[in-house]
Each structure stands twice: as C-alpha cells, then as structure tokens.
PDB file of C-alpha atoms in Angstrom:
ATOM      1  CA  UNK A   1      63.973 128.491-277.554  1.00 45.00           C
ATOM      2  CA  UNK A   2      61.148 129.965-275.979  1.00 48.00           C
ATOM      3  CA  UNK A   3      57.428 130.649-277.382  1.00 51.00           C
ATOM      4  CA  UNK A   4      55.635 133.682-276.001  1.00 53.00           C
ATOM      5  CA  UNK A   5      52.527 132.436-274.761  1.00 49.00           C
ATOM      6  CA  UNK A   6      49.362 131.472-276.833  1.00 48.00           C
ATOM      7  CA  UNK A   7      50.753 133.195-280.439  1.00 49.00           C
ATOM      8  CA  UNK A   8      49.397 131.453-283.313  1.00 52.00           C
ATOM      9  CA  UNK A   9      50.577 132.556-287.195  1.00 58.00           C
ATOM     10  CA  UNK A  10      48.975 135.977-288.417  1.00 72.00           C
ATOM     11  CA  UNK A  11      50.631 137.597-285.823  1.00 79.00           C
ATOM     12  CA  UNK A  12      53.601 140.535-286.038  1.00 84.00           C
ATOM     13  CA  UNK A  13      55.510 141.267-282.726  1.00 89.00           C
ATOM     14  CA  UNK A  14      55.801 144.747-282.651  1.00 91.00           C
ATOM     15  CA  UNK A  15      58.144 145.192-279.390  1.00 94.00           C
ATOM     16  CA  UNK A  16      59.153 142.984-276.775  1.00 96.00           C
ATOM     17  CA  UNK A  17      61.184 143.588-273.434  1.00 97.00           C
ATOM     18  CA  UNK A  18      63.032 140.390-272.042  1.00 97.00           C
ATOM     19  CA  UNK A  19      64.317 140.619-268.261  1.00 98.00           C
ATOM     20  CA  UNK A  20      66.541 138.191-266.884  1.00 97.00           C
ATOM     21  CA  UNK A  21      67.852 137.740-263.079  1.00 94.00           C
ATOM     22  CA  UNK A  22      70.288 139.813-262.866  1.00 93.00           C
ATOM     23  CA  UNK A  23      73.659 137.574-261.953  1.00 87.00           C
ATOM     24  CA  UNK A  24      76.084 139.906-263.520  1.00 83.00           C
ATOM     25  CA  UNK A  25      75.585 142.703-260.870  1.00 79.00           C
ATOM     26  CA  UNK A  26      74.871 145.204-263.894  1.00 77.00           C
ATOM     27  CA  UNK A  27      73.751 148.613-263.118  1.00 83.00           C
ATOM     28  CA  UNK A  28      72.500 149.468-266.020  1.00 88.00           C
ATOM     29  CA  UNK A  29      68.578 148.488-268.043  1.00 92.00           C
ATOM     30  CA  UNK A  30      67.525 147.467-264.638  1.00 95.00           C
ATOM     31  CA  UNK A  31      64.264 147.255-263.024  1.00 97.00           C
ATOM     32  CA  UNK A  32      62.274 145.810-260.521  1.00 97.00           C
ATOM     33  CA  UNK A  33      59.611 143.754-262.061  1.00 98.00           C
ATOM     34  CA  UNK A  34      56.920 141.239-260.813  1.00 98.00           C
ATOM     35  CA  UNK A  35      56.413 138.266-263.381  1.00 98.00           C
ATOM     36  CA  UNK A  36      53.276 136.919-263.456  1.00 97.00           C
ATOM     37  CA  UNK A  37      52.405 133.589-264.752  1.00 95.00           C
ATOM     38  CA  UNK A  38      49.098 134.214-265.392  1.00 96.00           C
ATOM     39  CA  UNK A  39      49.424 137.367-267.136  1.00 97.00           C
ATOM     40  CA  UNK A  40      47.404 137.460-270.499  1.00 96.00           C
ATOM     41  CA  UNK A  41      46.564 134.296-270.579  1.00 94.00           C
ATOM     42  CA  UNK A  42      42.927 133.842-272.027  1.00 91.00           C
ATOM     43  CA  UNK A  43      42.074 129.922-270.822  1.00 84.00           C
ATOM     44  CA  UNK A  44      44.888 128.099-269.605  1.00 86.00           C
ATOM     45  CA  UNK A  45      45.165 130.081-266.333  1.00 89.00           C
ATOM     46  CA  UNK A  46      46.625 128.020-263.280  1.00 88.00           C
ATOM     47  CA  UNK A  47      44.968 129.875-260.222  1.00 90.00           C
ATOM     48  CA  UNK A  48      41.589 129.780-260.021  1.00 89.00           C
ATOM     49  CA  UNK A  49      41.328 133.378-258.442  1.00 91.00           C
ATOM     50  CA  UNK A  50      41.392 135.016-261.957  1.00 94.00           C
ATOM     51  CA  UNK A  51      38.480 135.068-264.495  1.00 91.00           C
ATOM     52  CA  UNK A  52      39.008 134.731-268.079  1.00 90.00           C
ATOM     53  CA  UNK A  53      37.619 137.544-269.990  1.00 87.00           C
ATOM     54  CA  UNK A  54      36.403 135.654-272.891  1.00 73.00           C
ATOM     55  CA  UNK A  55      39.410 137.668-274.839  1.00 78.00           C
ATOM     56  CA  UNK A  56      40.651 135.011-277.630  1.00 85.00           C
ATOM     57  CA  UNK A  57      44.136 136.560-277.462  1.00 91.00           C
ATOM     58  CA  UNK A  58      46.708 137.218-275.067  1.00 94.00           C
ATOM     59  CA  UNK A  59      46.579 140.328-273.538  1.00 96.00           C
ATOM     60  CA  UNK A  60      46.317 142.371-270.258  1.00 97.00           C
ATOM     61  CA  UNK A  61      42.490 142.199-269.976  1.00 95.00           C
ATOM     62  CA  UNK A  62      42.316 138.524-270.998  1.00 95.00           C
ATOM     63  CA  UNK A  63      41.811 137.478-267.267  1.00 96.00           C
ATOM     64  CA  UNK A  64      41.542 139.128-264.413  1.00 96.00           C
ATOM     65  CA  UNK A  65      44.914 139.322-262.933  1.00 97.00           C
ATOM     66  CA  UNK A  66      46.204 142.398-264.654  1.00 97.00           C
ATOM     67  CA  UNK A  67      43.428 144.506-263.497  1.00 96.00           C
ATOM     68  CA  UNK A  68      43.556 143.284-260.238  1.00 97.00           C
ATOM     69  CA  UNK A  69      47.201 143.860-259.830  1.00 98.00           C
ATOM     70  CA  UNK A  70      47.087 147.909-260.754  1.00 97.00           C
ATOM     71  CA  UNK A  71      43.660 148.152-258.633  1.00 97.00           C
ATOM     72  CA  UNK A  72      43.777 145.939-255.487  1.00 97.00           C
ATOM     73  CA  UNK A  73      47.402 145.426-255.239  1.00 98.00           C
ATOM     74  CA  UNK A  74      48.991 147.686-256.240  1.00 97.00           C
ATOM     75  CA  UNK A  75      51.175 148.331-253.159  1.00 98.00           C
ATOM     76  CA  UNK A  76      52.771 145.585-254.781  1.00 98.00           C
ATOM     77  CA  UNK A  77      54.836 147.889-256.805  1.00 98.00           C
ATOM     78  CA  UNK A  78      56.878 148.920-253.954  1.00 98.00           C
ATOM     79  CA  UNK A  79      59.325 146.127-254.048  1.00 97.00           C
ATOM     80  CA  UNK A  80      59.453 145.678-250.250  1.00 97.00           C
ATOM     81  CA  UNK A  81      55.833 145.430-250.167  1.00 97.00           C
ATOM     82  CA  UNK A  82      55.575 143.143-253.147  1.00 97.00           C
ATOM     83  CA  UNK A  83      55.825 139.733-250.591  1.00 96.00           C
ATOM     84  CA  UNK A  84      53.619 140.877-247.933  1.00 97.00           C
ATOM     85  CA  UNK A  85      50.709 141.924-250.617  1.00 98.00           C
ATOM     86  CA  UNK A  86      50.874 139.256-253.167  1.00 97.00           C
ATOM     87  CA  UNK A  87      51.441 136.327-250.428  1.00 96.00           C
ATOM     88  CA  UNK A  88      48.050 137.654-248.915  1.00 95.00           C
ATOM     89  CA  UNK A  89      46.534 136.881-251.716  1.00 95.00           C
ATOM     90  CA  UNK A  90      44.940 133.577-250.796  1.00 92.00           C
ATOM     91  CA  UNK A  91      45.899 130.742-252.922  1.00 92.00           C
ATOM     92  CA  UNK A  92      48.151 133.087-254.652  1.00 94.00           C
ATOM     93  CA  UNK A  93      52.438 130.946-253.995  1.00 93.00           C
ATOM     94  CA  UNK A  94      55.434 133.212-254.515  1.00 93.00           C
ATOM     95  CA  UNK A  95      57.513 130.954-257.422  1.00 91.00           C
ATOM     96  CA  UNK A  96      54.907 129.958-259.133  1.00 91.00           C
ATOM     97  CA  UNK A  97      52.084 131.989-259.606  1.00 95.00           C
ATOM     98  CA  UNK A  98      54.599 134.961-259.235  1.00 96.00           C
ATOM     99  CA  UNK A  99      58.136 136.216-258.701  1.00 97.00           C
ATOM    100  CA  UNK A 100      59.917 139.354-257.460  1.00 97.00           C
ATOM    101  CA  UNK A 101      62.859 140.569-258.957  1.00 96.00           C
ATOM    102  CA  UNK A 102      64.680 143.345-257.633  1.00 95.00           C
ATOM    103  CA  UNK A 103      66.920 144.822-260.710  1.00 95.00           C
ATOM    104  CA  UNK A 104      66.245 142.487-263.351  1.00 96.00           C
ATOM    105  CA  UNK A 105      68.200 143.153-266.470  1.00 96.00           C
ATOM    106  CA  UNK A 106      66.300 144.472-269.409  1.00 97.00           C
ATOM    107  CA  UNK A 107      68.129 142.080-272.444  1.00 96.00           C
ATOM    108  CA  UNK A 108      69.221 143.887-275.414  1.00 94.00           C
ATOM    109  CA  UNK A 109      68.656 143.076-278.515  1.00 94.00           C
ATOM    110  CA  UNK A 110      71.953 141.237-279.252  1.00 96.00           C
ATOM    111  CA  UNK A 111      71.272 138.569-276.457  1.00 95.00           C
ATOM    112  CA  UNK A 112      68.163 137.252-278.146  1.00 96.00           C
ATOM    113  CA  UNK A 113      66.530 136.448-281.387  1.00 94.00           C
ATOM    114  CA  UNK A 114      62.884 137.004-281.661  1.00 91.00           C
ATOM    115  CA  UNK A 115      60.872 135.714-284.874  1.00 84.00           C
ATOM    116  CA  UNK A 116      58.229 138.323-285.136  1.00 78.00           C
ATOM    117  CA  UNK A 117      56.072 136.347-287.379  1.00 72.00           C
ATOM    118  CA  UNK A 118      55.298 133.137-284.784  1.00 75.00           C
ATOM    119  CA  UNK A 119      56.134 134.953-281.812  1.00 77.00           C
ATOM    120  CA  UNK A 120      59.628 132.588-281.202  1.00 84.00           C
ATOM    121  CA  UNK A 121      62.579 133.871-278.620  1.00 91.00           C
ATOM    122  CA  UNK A 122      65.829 132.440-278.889  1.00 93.00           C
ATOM    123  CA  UNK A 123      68.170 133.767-276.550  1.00 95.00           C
ATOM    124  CA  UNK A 124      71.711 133.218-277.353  1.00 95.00           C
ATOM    125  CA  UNK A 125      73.085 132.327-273.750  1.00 92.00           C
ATOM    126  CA  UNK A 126      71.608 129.482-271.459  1.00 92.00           C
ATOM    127  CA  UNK A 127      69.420 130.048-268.130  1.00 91.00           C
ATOM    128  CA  UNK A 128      70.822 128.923-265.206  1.00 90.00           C
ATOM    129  CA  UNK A 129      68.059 126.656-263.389  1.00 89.00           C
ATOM    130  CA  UNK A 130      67.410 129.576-260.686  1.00 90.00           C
ATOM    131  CA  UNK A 131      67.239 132.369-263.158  1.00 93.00           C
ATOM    132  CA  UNK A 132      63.490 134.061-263.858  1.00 95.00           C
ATOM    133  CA  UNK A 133      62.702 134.900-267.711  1.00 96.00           C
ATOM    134  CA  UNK A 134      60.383 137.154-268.035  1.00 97.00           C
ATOM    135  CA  UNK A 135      58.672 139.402-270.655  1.00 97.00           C
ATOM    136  CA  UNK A 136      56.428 142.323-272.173  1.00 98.00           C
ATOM    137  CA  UNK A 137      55.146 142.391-275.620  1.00 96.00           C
ATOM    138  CA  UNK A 138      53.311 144.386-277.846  1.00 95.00           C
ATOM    139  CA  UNK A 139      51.853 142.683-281.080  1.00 91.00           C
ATOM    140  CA  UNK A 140      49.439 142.969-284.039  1.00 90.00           C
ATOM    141  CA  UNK A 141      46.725 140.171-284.939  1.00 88.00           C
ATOM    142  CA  UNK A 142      43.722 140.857-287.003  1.00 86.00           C
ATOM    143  CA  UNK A 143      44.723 144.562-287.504  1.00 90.00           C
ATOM    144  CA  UNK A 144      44.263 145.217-283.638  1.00 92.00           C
ATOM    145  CA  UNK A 145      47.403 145.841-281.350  1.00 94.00           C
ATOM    146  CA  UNK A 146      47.275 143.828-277.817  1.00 95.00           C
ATOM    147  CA  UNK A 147      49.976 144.207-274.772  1.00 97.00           C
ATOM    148  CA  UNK A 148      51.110 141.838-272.233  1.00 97.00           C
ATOM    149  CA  UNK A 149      52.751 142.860-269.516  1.00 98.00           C
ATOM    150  CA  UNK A 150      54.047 147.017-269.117  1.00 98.00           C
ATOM    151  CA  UNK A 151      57.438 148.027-271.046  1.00 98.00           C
ATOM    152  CA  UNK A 152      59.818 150.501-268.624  1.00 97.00           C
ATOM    153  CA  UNK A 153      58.303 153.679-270.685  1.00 97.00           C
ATOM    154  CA  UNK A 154      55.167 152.663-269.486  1.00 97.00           C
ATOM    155  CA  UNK A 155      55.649 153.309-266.190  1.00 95.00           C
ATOM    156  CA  UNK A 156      58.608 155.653-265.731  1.00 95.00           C
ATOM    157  CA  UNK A 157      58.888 155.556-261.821  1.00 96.00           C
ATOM    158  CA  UNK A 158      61.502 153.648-261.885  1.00 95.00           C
ATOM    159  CA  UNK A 159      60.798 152.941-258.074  1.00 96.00           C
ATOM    160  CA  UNK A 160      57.780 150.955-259.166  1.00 98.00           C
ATOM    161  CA  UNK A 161      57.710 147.573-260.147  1.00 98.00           C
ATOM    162  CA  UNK A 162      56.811 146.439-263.852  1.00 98.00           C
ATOM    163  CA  UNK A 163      54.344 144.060-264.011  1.00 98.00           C
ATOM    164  CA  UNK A 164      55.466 141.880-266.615  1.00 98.00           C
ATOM    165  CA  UNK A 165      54.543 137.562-268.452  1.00 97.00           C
ATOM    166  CA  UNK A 166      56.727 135.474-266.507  1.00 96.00           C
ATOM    167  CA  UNK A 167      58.209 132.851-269.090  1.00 94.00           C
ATOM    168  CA  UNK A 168      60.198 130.768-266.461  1.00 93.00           C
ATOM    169  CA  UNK A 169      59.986 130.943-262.699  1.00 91.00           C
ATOM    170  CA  UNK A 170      62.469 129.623-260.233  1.00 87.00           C
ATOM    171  CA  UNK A 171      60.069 126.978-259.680  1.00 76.00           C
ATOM    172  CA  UNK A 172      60.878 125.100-262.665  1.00 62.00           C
ATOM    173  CA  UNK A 173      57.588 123.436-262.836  1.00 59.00           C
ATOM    174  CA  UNK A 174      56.735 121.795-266.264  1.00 51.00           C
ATOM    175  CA  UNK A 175      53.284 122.146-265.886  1.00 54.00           C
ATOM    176  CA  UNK A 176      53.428 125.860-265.382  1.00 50.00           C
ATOM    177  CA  UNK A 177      52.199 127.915-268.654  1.00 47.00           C
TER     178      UNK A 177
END
C-alpha cells in the first residue's frame, strides 16, 4: 500500500494517474515522464535547492521545483535531454532526487485501488525492486482543488515528458519522501 504524499483526512481525490516502468513492453498508455521526489512537497523536501512556498498542502507551487522545472529546465522534456539538464543541476542525483522513464505505463484503473477519502493506493500486483512508481493527482481540501504533478491531457505532446510525484525510485532509499 502506498500513501500519496502529505494527505491528511478532509481530503477527496478527484483523479489520479499511476505510471509504472514499463517491463511488459506495452505500447499502449505510455509516456515519457520525469518523477520527481520533491514534487509538491510543502516541508519535508530532501534537496536543499528548492524553497518551500509556505503552501500547507501538496501541490505544484508548494516548493520551488515545479516552477523551476517548466521555466529553467525545461529542455528536460525532451527525453534525450532529460540527463544532460537535470544532472547539471548541481546537487541535483539522477535516482533519487529524480528519474527518467522513457514509456512508462499509465495504470488503469483495474491494477490499483485508490481510497479517495485518505488519499491510500493499493495496487494489486507487486513492484519489482528496480521498478519506478510514480504519480499525478488532482484533489479537493478545504473547498480548493490542488495538483501534483501534470496528467497526459495536460500536456498533449506526447513527445514531451510529464513531470510527475515520484512515489518509489530505483534507489530504494527509505529515507526518501
């Protein structure tokens, strides 16, 4: 089971996207995607680079890393630029504070429970230790809608990368948010 990041009760999930490493060679409800770890977090943010916001919920503007990423580096959407611009970052370590995933598989529905009221993932298959989970969500708290991460329809090109919450990386750090 897996808890999207910093959701407390009060809150409704509204729509989610779950991408997986692709190990079944599926052609189909793929993408390229860059999971970032930091992504919507508002305090417990690992690199040092990006400012919290102040935001006390998860969303894109609660630090500084989603702004950053569609400004400054956003060559980074081009997946075979996305190493050479995000490992110039300094400070900023492919596996942990981010990871590229060239046609990740967008999970349907069936694969996964999700308990819209705390925010819970289940997904009905096991991870294989080198496998990324990542994820965008859209919810409702206090009568105000937030987003982490983009969903596919926001960004149709599908030649661009998604920035999207990284949930596990290949790094398999427990530590990591």
């Amino acid at each position: 089971m897996q808890k999207l990041p910093n959701l407390t009760t009060g809150v409704t999930i509204n729509r989610v996207e779950i991408w997986v490493t692709n190990k079944t060679a599926t052609t189909t409800n793929t993408r390229n995607i860059i999971a970032l770890t930091d992504l919507g977090e508002t305090s417990k943010i690992s690199n040092p680079m990006w400012a919290a916001a102040g935001t006390a919920v998860p969303s894109n503007r609660a630090n500084s890393e989603y702004d950053a990423m569609v400004n400054q580096y956003a060559d980074a959407r081009q997946i075979d630029q996305t190493t050479t611009v995000l490992d110039g970052i300094p400070g900023f370590v492919g596996g942990s504070d981010y990871e590229k995933m060239e046609k990740a598989r967008l999970l349907n529905s069936s694969e996964y429970t999700l308990n819209q009221a705390l925010g819970y993932i289940s997904l009905k298959t096991s991870l294989q230790t080198d496998q990324v989970l990542a994820v965008a969500y859209e919810y409702t708290y206090g009568g105000v809608t937030y987003q982490v991460g983009e969903f596919a329809s926001d960004i149709t090109d599908v030649k661009k990368a998604l920035f999207v919450k990284s949930l596990k990386n290949t790094s398999n750090n427990p530590r990591q948010g």
